[in-house]
Structures are given as C-alpha cells and as structure tokens.
Amino acid sequence: MGGHTSLIYGLIILAGAILIVPLFKRFRMSPILGYLVTGMVIGPYGFGLVPDGENIRLLAEFGVLFLLFMIGLELPLDRLRAMRRYVFGLGSSQVIVTALILIGLAVWWGEPVGAAVVIGFGLALSSTATVLGELSERSELVMRFGRVSLAVLLMQDLAVAPLLAMVPLLGDQAPEGHALLIRAAEGLGALLLVVFLGRFVFRPVFSVVVSAKMPELFTATSLFLVVGTSFLTAEAGLSMPLGAFLAGILLADTEYRHQVEADIYPFRGLFLGLFFMTVGMSIQGTLLLNHAPLILGLLLVLILIKVFVTTIACRLFSLRWDVALRTGLTLAQGGEFAFVLIGLAVVEGVVSSFPAQIIFLVVALGIVATPFLIALGELAGNWLQQYVDVEPATLDHEAQDLRNHVVIAGFGRVGQTVADLLEQLDIPYVALDLDRNVVADARRSGKPVYYGNASSAQVLEAAGVGKAKVAVVTLDAHHLAQSLITLLRKRWPDLPIYSRARDLAFSEQLENAGATEAIPENIEASLRLGSRVLRAIGMPRDQVQELLEILTAEDYRLLREHVHCVETDGRTKQQLSEFSRRNQGDGD
C-alpha cells in the first residue's frame, strides 16, 4: 500500500503543478511563485493532500544541483573578463554592503550571529530568474541598466556556491580547530581535483561520447558529470551545489556547452520545480494573514535598503543617476536562492523555523512585486532624464563592458529595424548617428545610441568595434558607407561587415571595398513583392522559397549577370523554365 501511496502523492504533485503554475505564467508572474503556491496548497499547511514533503526532498535537491550547474555553464571566463569591473567591483560591493546592513538589523532584532549572517546574505541576493525573464520580455537586457543589472546578478550567482558551503560551518555540528583545518584541506583538494578533471578529462570524454553518435549517451554523460562532481565535493565536506557549479564553469568554455545545456535544462526545470514545491509545503500561509503588517513592513525595508545601496554603488562606479536608480529598483527584491540558502540553514539548525517562514513570505512577495519595481524604475529613469541635469554619456565608458556585440553605423529606418531585431533576441549593440534629434529620441527610450561620426577610427574604437562580433553599415550616403567599410576592413581585417546598398551596382562596390555582404534594397524589395505575387497566383510556398534562394545565391550572382548583360551558362533560364514546367496547373 505504501508504494501506491507514494504514487498517489506523485500524481497529486504533478497535477497541482499542471493546474496552478500555468495560471501564474499566463498572468506574467514568475513560475517560481506558481511552484511555491502549489506546495502551499497541497502541503500539510494547506489542504494536506501531501502530508509529508520528505518523500520528494531527495529529488528536489537535484534541482539545486542542476540550477548551480546551469549558472556555471552560463559564465564563460571571457564573459566574466569583459564585465569584470561591474561583476567583481560593483556586484561584490552591492552584495557585501547590503548583507552587512541586513546582518546588523537581524542581530538588533534578536537573531543569533550565525542566523543573522545567513539571513543577511540570503536577502542580499536578487531573483536572477525573475529579473532576467522580465528584462528579456521587455527587450531591456541590451540597455545600459540591463547590462549592469546582469553584471550584478552574475556576481550574486558566483556568491551562491561559497555561501552554501558556509552554512554547515555555522551550525551546531560545525567542526572546531584542527578538524576545521583538515576539512578545509580536504575541500581544497576536492576543488583542485574537479579543476583537473575539467581541464584534462571532461573534453576528451565528451569527444569519445560524441564520436559514438548516441544522443542518449551524451545526456547520460552530462547527468553523470553533474552528480559526480557534486559527490566529490560532498565527500570532501563541501556542499554538493559547489561541485556542480564548478563543473558548469569548466564546461562553459568548451564546444560542448550548448548541447550539455540543452540536455540538462529539462531535468533542471523538473527537479527545481519539485524543490520550490517542497519549500511551499513548509510555508504556513496563515502567517501572511496573522502577521501581514510585519511581513509587508519587512518587505518595504528590504526594498528601500537594496535600492539605496545599489543606486549609491552604481554612482560610485560613475554610472548616471537614471541608470543607477533603474538598476537599484530592478534588483530590489529578494531572490530564489534565499529559499535554498535559508532552507539549508533550517536543516542545519542555524536558523529557526519561524523567522525562516517570515523570510520566505517576504521573498515571495518581493518576486511578485518585481514587474512593478521594474516599471517604476522606467518611470523614475525617464523623470530623471527629463527634469534633472543628467551628465552626457561617454561612449567609451558606456561600451567598455561589451564584448561580442553588434556595432550599427547609422540609426535611421534600416538601423532601427536591425536594432529592434537584436533587442528581441537580447543581443547587445551600440549604434552611432550624427542626427542629434535621432540620438536624443533613442536615448529617451533607453536605447544604446550615441552621437558620433562612425567614419572616425577613434569613435569606432570607443564603441568597442575591436571586441564586436559584427559591424552593420546602414548609412544613406554611398560614399560615406564605402569609406567607412574601407576603414573597418583596414583596421579590423577579421570583422564581419554587413551593409545596405541601394542597388546591385552599389552592392558590388561596397563588397569590393571590404563588406562581407552588401544587401541591395531595391532587389530585396522586388524579390519580396515578386514572392507575394507568385503565392497569390497559386505557386506553392516551398517552391517560391526555393526560387528565391536560387536568385539570391552567391551574393545575387545570377541577377548581376542579368543586369550587366554578360554571357551566362544558361542556368538562370533553365532553372526558371524548370519552375514554369513544374508549376503548370499546380495549386496549393
């Protein structure tokens, strides 16, 4: 009967998640809150459908491992180097100062020092999942405050693993004296072993697995890697998530990173959802009713402290007031790692149950408030730009944390369209234009557009073109575009350069000047119009697409040959005739 009971509990948990979590997603609220509410509803303090969360706690712990592994996987060393000033400088300042203030308040409130340390650092962290999700939804990750917020979140993510390792040392069973030194030595040895495995073992192992051409074996290897490194660090007296985090960082710079991420992601989402449901099962929802003034007061205090500290820290790092305030409001909530950190502290006996329950509710309400805080930041930023004398942005300062971004020369109709596409995919860019009105309008919208002559090597250097992934030239004047492309190709010979061109003749000239590809506007518009006509008269969509690919193949070579009336090998007519014969009488 026990096995059947466990199966029933499992069905209840899955049914609760299926019914409740999509509702939160539909109303643009964090899925984390959906899992928490699901746990509260079905748990012992709700309807009691699942009286004991211990049955799934082991699986839930795997969610934390996969989460830390994924965070490490998203932190390649070159990304950290590019944003190191804000990641390690601004981010660490924000975490440490916020934590010290909160620790002081917790001690004043009457909490023991060990509990106060865990609470302070737990609440100093913000919700990475919620903030990045909201900024991505609003296409604001490419904006200045979005990039700074990302840098601070990266530092907070880096801090999670050592914080988790610290919690057991604060408990009643913490080792003392020489035992602590022995554990530290064992931990250091385990970390060195994980680094050695990452450098010299992981890549060859994955190479062998890939050569076997068995996708399921690759997935099994990824799972073994996460659990295996976690086991090594746990055996050395460190936390299991620390091992998973290190494994992620070591794989972040390998060619297998994206496939590993794709394989692990479903497991991470499933187990992490279980983890947050077990947290929800331990939350007494009645506390929110019985202690509403206390919980709301603590939430307000937390938001004010984090806004103040983050804003001042941003100002000390020479960021403008509007960027600083928007960053402060964006990161003002508590984060999902507070559940992980404080939940572990409860298990270790560092934090007692009642303050943990109160903190969980404060964090949950803060996550709910995140969209409103970000919207308030936008209003405050716009107000500052309009009424306060905001110092002008310096291009080299604003672009110094960028790497693998896109530089757009010209922010007219075409440049704005390219920028909109990049924003939809959260790809960072810097745009240059000489029209002060265009620049002013874009800046008011928070876009990374700057006044500057793109034909100047100094301006291009300031825009970080040497670290850019692609340059896009959208200038109207043909001679300016040609001279700019010549300069780009001469100074940065390996940089991919894409440009607009009025027609095929100009396209050829720009490509001769060094453009990787120059897109003729009139031909593109004609092909688009022609494809609509062909579809309207009944040609199947796939055949229209195939024809377009033939006409645009090899940089419009066939069209150029037709325009210049040179001798061809007859392939164009042959291909078009073949299409004509193929489509006699064809329909959709």
Coordinates of C-alpha atoms in Angstrom, one line a residue:
M1 CA 0.0 0.0 0.0
G2 CA 3.0 2.3 0.8
G3 CA 4.1 2.2 -2.9
H4 CA 0.6 3.1 -4.0
T5 CA 0.5 6.0 -1.5
S6 CA 3.8 7.4 -2.9
L7 CA 2.4 7.1 -6.4
I8 CA -0.8 9.0 -5.4
Y9 CA 1.4 11.7 -3.8
G10 CA 3.4 11.9 -7.0
L11 CA 0.2 12.3 -9.1
I12 CA -1.1 15.0 -6.8
I13 CA 2.2 16.9 -7.0
L14 CA 2.2 16.8 -10.8
A15 CA -1.5 17.6 -11.1
G16 CA -1.1 20.6 -8.8
A17 CA 1.8 21.9 -10.9
I18 CA 0.0 21.4 -14.1
L19 CA -3.1 23.2 -12.8
I20 CA -1.5 26.1 -10.9
V21 CA 1.8 27.0 -12.5
P22 CA 0.4 27.8 -16.0
L23 CA -2.0 30.3 -14.3
F24 CA 1.0 32.3 -12.9
K25 CA 2.7 32.2 -16.3
R26 CA -0.5 33.4 -18.0
F27 CA -0.6 36.5 -15.8
R28 CA 3.1 37.1 -16.4
M29 CA 4.1 36.1 -12.9
S30 CA 7.2 34.0 -12.0
P31 CA 6.8 30.2 -12.3
I32 CA 8.7 30.0 -9.0
L33 CA 5.7 31.6 -7.3
G34 CA 3.5 29.1 -9.0
Y35 CA 5.5 26.2 -7.6
L36 CA 5.5 27.8 -4.1
V37 CA 1.8 28.3 -4.1
T38 CA 1.3 24.7 -5.4
G39 CA 3.3 23.4 -2.4
M40 CA 1.4 25.6 0.0
V41 CA -2.0 24.4 -1.4
I42 CA -1.3 20.7 -1.4
G43 CA 1.1 20.6 1.6
P44 CA 0.4 19.9 5.3
Y45 CA -0.4 23.6 6.0
G46 CA -2.8 23.7 3.0
F47 CA -5.3 21.0 2.2
G48 CA -3.0 18.3 3.5
L49 CA -3.1 16.3 0.2
V50 CA 0.6 15.6 0.6
P51 CA 1.2 15.5 4.4
D52 CA 5.0 14.9 4.2
G53 CA 7.3 16.7 1.8
E54 CA 10.2 14.3 2.7
N55 CA 9.1 11.8 0.0
I56 CA 10.3 14.1 -2.8
R57 CA 13.0 16.1 -1.0
L58 CA 15.9 14.0 -2.4
L59 CA 14.7 14.6 -6.0
A60 CA 14.2 18.3 -5.1
E61 CA 17.8 18.6 -4.0
F62 CA 18.9 17.6 -7.6
G63 CA 17.1 20.7 -8.8
V64 CA 19.5 22.9 -6.8
L65 CA 22.5 20.9 -8.3
F66 CA 21.2 21.4 -11.9
L67 CA 20.5 25.1 -11.2
L68 CA 24.0 25.8 -10.0
F69 CA 25.4 23.7 -12.9
M70 CA 23.4 25.8 -15.4
I71 CA 24.6 29.0 -13.8
G72 CA 28.2 27.9 -14.1
L73 CA 27.6 26.9 -17.6
E74 CA 26.4 30.4 -18.4
L75 CA 29.6 32.0 -17.0
P76 CA 32.3 31.5 -19.6
L77 CA 35.6 33.2 -18.5
D78 CA 35.7 35.6 -21.4
R79 CA 32.2 37.0 -20.3
L80 CA 33.4 37.5 -16.8
R81 CA 36.6 39.2 -18.1
A82 CA 34.6 41.6 -20.3
M83 CA 32.3 42.7 -17.5
R84 CA 34.8 42.2 -14.6
R85 CA 34.6 45.8 -13.4
Y86 CA 30.9 45.6 -12.8
V87 CA 30.8 41.9 -11.9
F88 CA 33.5 41.9 -9.3
G89 CA 33.6 45.5 -8.3
L90 CA 30.0 46.8 -8.3
G91 CA 28.5 43.3 -7.8
S92 CA 30.6 42.4 -4.8
S93 CA 30.1 45.9 -3.3
Q94 CA 26.3 45.5 -3.6
V95 CA 26.3 42.1 -2.0
I96 CA 28.6 42.8 0.9
V97 CA 27.3 46.2 1.9
T98 CA 23.6 45.0 1.7
A99 CA 24.4 41.9 3.6
L100 CA 26.2 43.8 6.4
I101 CA 23.3 46.2 6.8
L102 CA 20.8 43.3 7.0
I103 CA 23.0 41.3 9.4
G104 CA 23.1 44.3 11.7
L105 CA 19.3 44.7 11.6
A106 CA 18.9 40.9 12.2
V107 CA 21.2 41.0 15.2
W108 CA 19.4 44.1 16.6
W109 CA 16.1 42.2 16.1
G110 CA 17.5 39.4 18.3
E111 CA 18.7 36.7 15.9
P112 CA 22.0 34.9 16.8
V113 CA 25.0 36.0 14.8
G114 CA 25.1 32.8 12.7
A115 CA 21.5 33.1 11.7
A116 CA 21.9 36.8 11.0
V117 CA 24.8 36.1 8.6
V118 CA 22.7 33.6 6.7
I119 CA 19.6 35.9 6.6
G120 CA 21.7 38.9 5.6
F121 CA 23.4 37.2 2.7
G122 CA 20.3 35.3 1.7
L123 CA 18.3 38.6 1.3
A124 CA 21.2 40.5 -0.3
L125 CA 20.7 38.3 -3.4
S126 CA 18.1 39.1 -6.0
S127 CA 16.0 36.9 -8.2
T128 CA 18.0 36.1 -11.3
A129 CA 15.3 34.1 -13.0
T130 CA 12.6 36.7 -12.4
V131 CA 14.7 39.8 -13.3
L132 CA 16.2 38.3 -16.5
G133 CA 12.9 37.0 -17.5
E134 CA 11.2 40.4 -17.1
L135 CA 14.1 42.3 -18.8
S136 CA 14.1 39.9 -21.7
E137 CA 10.3 40.2 -22.1
R138 CA 10.7 44.0 -22.2
S139 CA 13.7 43.8 -24.5
E140 CA 15.7 45.8 -22.0
L141 CA 18.7 43.5 -21.4
V142 CA 20.6 45.4 -24.1
M143 CA 20.1 48.7 -22.4
R144 CA 22.7 50.1 -20.1
F145 CA 20.9 49.4 -16.8
G146 CA 20.0 45.9 -18.1
R147 CA 23.7 45.1 -18.7
V148 CA 24.7 46.5 -15.3
S149 CA 21.9 44.5 -13.6
L150 CA 23.1 41.4 -15.4
A151 CA 26.7 42.0 -14.1
V152 CA 25.4 42.3 -10.5
L153 CA 23.3 39.2 -10.9
L154 CA 26.4 37.3 -12.2
M155 CA 28.3 38.2 -9.1
Q156 CA 25.4 37.1 -6.9
D157 CA 25.3 33.8 -8.8
L158 CA 29.0 33.4 -8.2
A159 CA 28.5 34.0 -4.5
V160 CA 25.8 31.3 -4.1
A161 CA 28.2 28.3 -4.1
P162 CA 30.5 29.6 -1.3
L163 CA 27.5 30.8 0.7
L164 CA 26.1 27.3 0.6
A165 CA 29.4 25.9 1.7
M166 CA 29.5 28.3 4.6
V167 CA 26.1 27.3 6.1
P168 CA 27.2 24.0 7.7
L169 CA 30.1 25.7 9.3
L170 CA 27.7 27.9 11.2
G171 CA 25.7 25.0 12.6
D172 CA 25.8 23.3 16.0
Q173 CA 27.8 20.4 14.5
A174 CA 30.4 22.8 12.9
P175 CA 34.0 21.4 13.3
E176 CA 36.5 23.2 15.5
G177 CA 40.2 23.8 15.5
H178 CA 42.3 21.2 13.7
A179 CA 39.2 19.4 12.4
L180 CA 38.3 22.6 10.5
L181 CA 41.8 22.8 9.0
I182 CA 41.5 19.2 7.9
R183 CA 38.2 19.8 6.3
A184 CA 39.5 22.9 4.6
A185 CA 42.4 20.9 3.2
E186 CA 40.1 18.2 2.0
G187 CA 37.9 20.8 0.4
L188 CA 40.8 22.4 -1.4
G189 CA 41.9 19.0 -2.6
A190 CA 38.5 18.3 -4.0
L191 CA 38.3 21.6 -5.8
L192 CA 41.7 21.0 -7.4
L193 CA 40.6 17.6 -8.5
V194 CA 37.4 19.0 -10.1
V195 CA 39.5 21.6 -11.9
F196 CA 42.0 18.9 -13.1
L197 CA 39.1 16.8 -14.4
G198 CA 37.6 19.8 -16.1
R199 CA 40.8 20.7 -17.8
F200 CA 42.1 17.3 -18.9
V201 CA 39.2 14.8 -18.6
F202 CA 35.8 16.3 -19.4
R203 CA 36.7 17.4 -23.0
P204 CA 38.3 14.0 -24.1
V205 CA 35.4 12.1 -22.5
F206 CA 32.8 14.2 -24.4
S207 CA 34.8 13.8 -27.6
V208 CA 34.6 10.0 -27.3
V209 CA 30.9 10.1 -26.4
V210 CA 30.1 12.4 -29.4
S211 CA 32.0 10.0 -31.8
A212 CA 29.7 7.2 -30.7
K213 CA 26.8 9.2 -32.2
M214 CA 24.3 8.2 -29.5
P215 CA 22.4 11.3 -28.1
E216 CA 21.1 9.4 -25.1
L217 CA 24.7 8.5 -24.1
F218 CA 25.6 12.2 -24.3
T219 CA 22.7 13.0 -22.0
A220 CA 23.8 10.3 -19.6
T221 CA 27.3 11.7 -19.5
S222 CA 26.1 15.2 -18.7
L223 CA 24.0 13.8 -15.8
F224 CA 26.9 11.8 -14.6
L225 CA 29.1 14.9 -14.7
V226 CA 26.7 16.9 -12.5
V227 CA 26.1 14.2 -9.9
G228 CA 29.7 13.0 -9.9
T229 CA 31.3 16.4 -9.3
S230 CA 28.7 17.1 -6.6
F231 CA 29.5 13.8 -4.9
L232 CA 33.3 14.6 -4.9
T233 CA 32.8 18.0 -3.1
A234 CA 30.3 16.5 -0.7
E235 CA 32.7 13.7 0.3
A236 CA 35.3 16.4 1.0
G237 CA 33.0 18.2 3.4
L238 CA 31.9 20.9 1.0
S239 CA 28.4 21.4 -0.4
M240 CA 27.2 19.4 -3.4
P241 CA 26.0 22.5 -5.3
L242 CA 29.5 23.9 -5.2
G243 CA 30.8 20.9 -7.2
A244 CA 28.0 21.3 -9.8
F245 CA 28.8 25.0 -10.1
L246 CA 32.5 24.4 -10.7
A247 CA 31.7 21.7 -13.3
G248 CA 29.5 24.2 -15.1
I249 CA 32.2 26.9 -15.2
L250 CA 34.8 24.4 -16.5
L251 CA 32.5 23.3 -19.3
A252 CA 31.4 26.8 -20.2
D253 CA 34.4 27.4 -22.5
T254 CA 34.2 24.1 -24.3
E255 CA 32.5 23.4 -27.7
Y256 CA 30.0 21.1 -25.9
R257 CA 28.5 23.8 -23.7
H258 CA 25.3 24.4 -25.7
Q259 CA 24.4 20.7 -26.2
V260 CA 25.1 20.0 -22.5
E261 CA 22.8 22.9 -21.6
A262 CA 20.1 21.7 -23.9
D263 CA 20.3 18.2 -22.3
I264 CA 20.3 19.3 -18.7
Y265 CA 17.6 22.0 -19.0
P266 CA 14.5 19.7 -18.8
F267 CA 15.9 17.9 -15.7
R268 CA 16.8 21.2 -14.1
G269 CA 13.3 22.6 -14.6
L270 CA 11.6 19.5 -13.3
F271 CA 13.7 19.0 -10.2
L272 CA 13.9 22.7 -9.4
G273 CA 10.1 22.8 -9.6
L274 CA 10.0 20.0 -7.1
F275 CA 12.4 21.9 -4.8
F276 CA 10.2 25.0 -4.7
M277 CA 7.1 22.9 -4.1
T278 CA 8.8 21.3 -1.1
V279 CA 9.6 24.9 0.1
G280 CA 6.0 25.8 -0.4
M281 CA 4.9 22.8 1.6
S282 CA 6.9 24.1 4.6
I283 CA 5.3 27.6 4.4
Q284 CA 2.4 28.4 6.7
G285 CA 0.1 30.5 4.6
T286 CA -1.8 31.6 7.6
L287 CA 1.3 33.5 8.8
L288 CA 0.6 36.0 5.9
L289 CA -2.8 36.7 7.4
N290 CA -1.7 36.7 11.0
H291 CA 1.5 38.8 10.5
A292 CA 0.6 40.9 7.4
P293 CA 1.9 44.2 8.9
L294 CA 5.2 42.7 9.9
I295 CA 5.8 40.9 6.6
L296 CA 4.8 44.0 4.4
G297 CA 6.9 46.2 6.7
L298 CA 10.0 43.9 6.3
L299 CA 9.4 43.8 2.5
L300 CA 9.4 47.6 2.3
V301 CA 12.5 47.9 4.5
L302 CA 14.3 45.3 2.3
I303 CA 13.4 47.2 -0.9
L304 CA 14.4 50.6 0.4
I305 CA 17.8 49.2 1.6
K306 CA 18.6 47.4 -1.6
V307 CA 17.5 50.4 -3.8
F308 CA 19.7 52.8 -1.7
V309 CA 22.8 50.5 -1.6
T310 CA 22.6 49.5 -5.3
T311 CA 22.0 53.1 -6.5
I312 CA 24.8 54.6 -4.5
A313 CA 27.2 51.7 -5.6
C314 CA 26.3 52.4 -9.2
R315 CA 27.0 56.1 -8.7
L316 CA 30.4 55.3 -7.2
F317 CA 31.2 53.4 -10.4
S318 CA 30.4 56.5 -12.4
L319 CA 27.0 55.4 -13.8
R320 CA 24.4 58.0 -14.5
W321 CA 21.7 58.7 -11.9
D322 CA 18.9 57.3 -14.2
V323 CA 20.9 54.1 -14.9
A324 CA 21.8 53.8 -11.1
L325 CA 18.2 54.2 -9.9
R326 CA 16.8 51.8 -12.5
T327 CA 19.3 49.2 -11.6
G328 CA 18.5 49.7 -7.9
L329 CA 14.8 49.2 -8.4
T330 CA 15.3 46.2 -10.7
L331 CA 17.4 44.4 -8.1
A332 CA 15.4 45.4 -5.0
Q333 CA 13.6 42.1 -4.4
G334 CA 14.8 39.0 -2.6
G335 CA 15.7 36.0 -4.8
E336 CA 15.0 32.3 -5.2
F337 CA 18.4 31.5 -3.6
A338 CA 17.1 32.8 -0.3
F339 CA 14.9 29.7 -0.3
V340 CA 17.9 27.5 -1.0
L341 CA 20.3 29.1 1.5
I342 CA 17.9 29.7 4.4
G343 CA 16.2 26.3 3.8
L344 CA 19.6 24.6 4.2
A345 CA 20.2 26.8 7.3
V346 CA 17.0 25.5 8.8
V347 CA 18.1 21.9 8.2
E348 CA 21.5 22.6 9.7
G349 CA 19.9 24.2 12.8
V350 CA 21.4 27.6 12.0
V351 CA 18.0 29.4 11.5
S352 CA 14.9 28.6 13.4
S353 CA 11.6 27.8 11.7
F354 CA 9.6 31.0 12.5
P355 CA 12.0 33.6 11.1
A356 CA 12.6 31.3 8.1
Q357 CA 8.8 31.2 7.4
I358 CA 8.6 35.0 7.6
I359 CA 11.5 35.5 5.3
F360 CA 10.1 33.0 2.7
L361 CA 6.9 35.1 2.6
V362 CA 8.9 38.4 2.3
V363 CA 10.9 36.9 -0.6
A364 CA 7.8 35.5 -2.3
L365 CA 6.0 38.9 -2.2
G366 CA 9.2 40.6 -3.5
I367 CA 9.3 38.3 -6.5
V368 CA 5.6 39.2 -7.1
A369 CA 6.5 42.9 -7.0
T370 CA 9.4 42.6 -9.5
P371 CA 7.4 43.7 -12.6
F372 CA 6.1 46.7 -10.8
L373 CA 9.6 47.6 -9.5
I374 CA 11.0 47.5 -13.0
A375 CA 8.1 49.6 -14.3
L376 CA 8.7 52.1 -11.5
G377 CA 12.3 52.2 -12.4
E378 CA 11.4 53.1 -16.0
L379 CA 9.2 56.0 -14.8
A380 CA 11.9 57.2 -12.4
G381 CA 14.6 57.0 -15.1
N382 CA 12.5 58.9 -17.6
W383 CA 11.7 61.6 -15.0
L384 CA 15.4 62.0 -14.2
Q385 CA 16.3 62.3 -17.9
Q386 CA 13.6 65.0 -18.4
Y387 CA 13.9 67.1 -15.3
V388 CA 17.4 66.5 -13.8
D389 CA 20.7 67.6 -15.4
V390 CA 21.9 64.2 -16.3
E391 CA 25.6 64.2 -17.4
P392 CA 26.1 63.2 -21.0
A393 CA 27.1 59.6 -21.7
T394 CA 30.7 58.9 -22.7
L395 CA 30.8 56.4 -25.4
D396 CA 33.9 54.5 -24.4
H397 CA 32.7 54.4 -20.8
E398 CA 29.3 53.1 -21.8
A399 CA 30.7 50.4 -24.1
Q400 CA 33.6 49.2 -22.0
D401 CA 31.8 46.2 -20.6
L402 CA 30.6 45.0 -24.0
R403 CA 32.0 42.0 -25.9
N404 CA 30.7 40.1 -28.9
H405 CA 28.2 42.9 -29.5
V406 CA 27.0 44.5 -32.8
V407 CA 28.0 48.0 -33.9
I408 CA 25.4 49.8 -36.0
A409 CA 26.6 52.7 -38.1
G410 CA 23.5 54.9 -38.8
F411 CA 20.3 54.8 -36.8
G412 CA 17.8 55.7 -39.5
R413 CA 14.9 53.4 -40.7
V414 CA 17.2 50.5 -41.5
G415 CA 19.4 50.8 -38.4
Q416 CA 16.4 51.0 -36.1
T417 CA 14.9 47.8 -37.7
V418 CA 18.2 45.9 -37.2
A419 CA 18.3 47.2 -33.6
D420 CA 14.7 46.0 -32.9
L421 CA 15.6 42.5 -34.2
L422 CA 18.7 42.4 -31.9
E423 CA 16.6 43.6 -28.9
Q424 CA 14.1 40.8 -29.4
L425 CA 16.9 38.3 -29.1
D426 CA 18.7 40.1 -26.2
I427 CA 21.8 40.7 -28.3
P428 CA 23.8 43.8 -27.1
Y429 CA 24.5 46.5 -29.6
V430 CA 25.9 50.1 -29.9
A431 CA 24.5 52.4 -32.6
L432 CA 26.1 55.6 -33.9
D433 CA 24.4 58.5 -35.6
L434 CA 25.1 62.2 -36.4
D435 CA 21.5 63.3 -36.2
R436 CA 21.2 64.8 -32.6
N437 CA 17.4 64.5 -32.7
V438 CA 17.5 60.8 -33.6
V439 CA 20.1 60.2 -30.9
A440 CA 18.0 62.2 -28.3
D441 CA 14.8 60.3 -29.1
A442 CA 16.6 57.0 -28.9
R443 CA 18.3 57.9 -25.6
R444 CA 15.0 58.9 -24.0
S445 CA 13.8 55.3 -24.8
G446 CA 16.8 53.9 -23.1
K447 CA 18.5 52.6 -26.3
P448 CA 22.3 52.4 -26.6
V449 CA 22.5 55.0 -29.3
Y450 CA 25.3 57.7 -29.3
Y451 CA 26.2 60.8 -31.2
G452 CA 29.4 60.2 -33.1
N453 CA 30.9 60.1 -36.6
A454 CA 31.2 56.4 -37.5
S455 CA 33.8 57.2 -40.1
S456 CA 36.2 58.1 -37.3
A457 CA 38.6 55.4 -36.1
Q458 CA 38.6 56.9 -32.6
V459 CA 34.8 56.8 -32.4
L460 CA 34.7 53.2 -33.6
E461 CA 37.4 52.3 -31.0
A462 CA 35.2 53.9 -28.3
A463 CA 32.2 51.9 -29.5
G464 CA 34.3 48.7 -28.9
V465 CA 34.3 47.6 -32.6
G466 CA 37.6 45.7 -31.9
K467 CA 35.6 43.5 -29.5
A468 CA 32.4 43.4 -31.6
K469 CA 31.1 40.3 -33.4
V470 CA 29.6 42.1 -36.4
A471 CA 29.5 45.7 -37.8
V472 CA 26.4 46.8 -39.7
V473 CA 26.6 49.8 -42.0
T474 CA 23.2 51.4 -42.8
L475 CA 24.4 54.9 -43.9
D476 CA 22.3 56.5 -46.7
A477 CA 25.3 58.3 -48.4
H478 CA 27.1 55.7 -50.7
H479 CA 30.5 57.4 -50.5
L480 CA 30.3 57.6 -46.7
A481 CA 29.4 53.9 -46.5
Q482 CA 32.2 53.0 -48.8
S483 CA 34.9 54.9 -46.9
L484 CA 33.6 53.5 -43.6
I485 CA 33.8 49.9 -44.9
T486 CA 37.3 50.6 -46.2
L487 CA 38.4 51.9 -42.8
L488 CA 36.8 48.9 -41.0
R489 CA 38.4 46.4 -43.2
K490 CA 41.8 48.0 -43.0
R491 CA 41.8 48.4 -39.2
W492 CA 39.9 45.2 -38.3
P493 CA 40.5 42.8 -41.1
D494 CA 38.7 39.8 -39.5
L495 CA 35.5 41.7 -38.6
P496 CA 32.3 40.6 -40.5
I497 CA 30.8 43.7 -42.1
Y498 CA 27.2 43.8 -43.4
S499 CA 25.9 46.8 -45.3
R500 CA 22.8 48.1 -47.0
A501 CA 23.1 49.2 -50.7
R502 CA 20.7 51.0 -53.0
D503 CA 21.1 48.6 -55.8
L504 CA 23.3 45.8 -57.3
A505 CA 25.9 48.2 -58.6
F506 CA 26.5 49.8 -55.3
S507 CA 26.4 46.4 -53.6
E508 CA 29.3 45.3 -55.8
Q509 CA 31.3 48.4 -55.0
L510 CA 30.7 48.0 -51.2
E511 CA 31.8 44.4 -51.3
N512 CA 34.9 45.3 -53.3
A513 CA 35.6 47.9 -50.6
G514 CA 35.6 45.1 -48.0
A515 CA 32.0 44.4 -47.0
T516 CA 31.3 40.8 -46.2
E517 CA 27.9 41.2 -47.8
A518 CA 26.0 44.3 -49.1
I519 CA 22.3 43.8 -49.4
P520 CA 20.7 45.7 -52.3
E521 CA 17.5 47.3 -51.1
N522 CA 15.7 47.5 -54.4
I523 CA 16.4 43.9 -55.3
E524 CA 15.3 42.7 -51.8
A525 CA 12.0 44.7 -52.1
S526 CA 11.4 43.4 -55.6
L527 CA 12.0 39.8 -54.6
R528 CA 9.7 40.2 -51.6
L529 CA 7.0 41.7 -53.9
G530 CA 7.5 39.0 -56.5
S531 CA 7.2 36.2 -54.0
R532 CA 3.9 37.6 -52.8
V533 CA 2.7 37.7 -56.4
L534 CA 3.8 34.1 -57.0
R535 CA 2.0 33.0 -53.9
A536 CA -1.2 34.9 -55.0
I537 CA -1.3 33.1 -58.3
G538 CA -1.0 29.7 -56.7
M539 CA 2.6 28.7 -56.6
P540 CA 3.4 26.5 -53.5
R541 CA 5.3 28.2 -50.7
D542 CA 8.2 25.9 -50.7
Q543 CA 8.8 26.3 -54.4
V544 CA 8.6 30.1 -54.1
Q545 CA 11.2 29.9 -51.3
E546 CA 13.5 27.6 -53.5
L547 CA 13.3 30.1 -56.3
L548 CA 14.2 33.0 -54.1
E549 CA 17.2 31.0 -52.8
I550 CA 18.4 30.4 -56.3
L551 CA 18.1 34.1 -57.3
T552 CA 19.9 35.3 -54.1
A553 CA 22.6 32.5 -54.2
E554 CA 26.2 33.5 -54.3
D555 CA 25.5 37.2 -53.5
Y556 CA 22.9 37.7 -56.3
R557 CA 25.4 36.5 -58.9
L558 CA 22.7 35.4 -61.3
L559 CA 20.8 38.7 -61.0
R560 CA 24.1 40.6 -61.5
E561 CA 24.9 38.7 -64.7
H562 CA 21.4 39.5 -66.0
V563 CA 21.7 43.2 -65.1
H564 CA 25.1 43.5 -66.7
C565 CA 24.0 41.5 -69.8
V566 CA 27.1 39.3 -69.8
E567 CA 27.2 35.8 -71.2
T568 CA 25.9 33.2 -68.9
D569 CA 25.9 29.4 -68.9
G570 CA 22.1 29.4 -69.3
R571 CA 21.4 28.2 -65.8
T572 CA 19.1 31.0 -64.9
K573 CA 16.7 30.5 -67.9
Q574 CA 17.0 26.7 -67.4
Q575 CA 16.1 26.9 -63.7
L576 CA 13.2 29.4 -64.3
S577 CA 11.9 27.2 -67.2
E578 CA 12.0 24.2 -64.9
F579 CA 9.9 26.1 -62.4
S580 CA 7.5 27.1 -65.1
R581 CA 7.1 23.5 -66.3
R582 CA 6.9 22.1 -62.7
N583 CA 4.1 24.5 -61.8
Q584 CA 1.8 24.1 -64.8
G585 CA -1.5 23.5 -63.3
D586 CA -0.1 23.2 -59.7
G587 CA -2.0 24.7 -56.8
D588 CA -1.6 24.9 -53.1

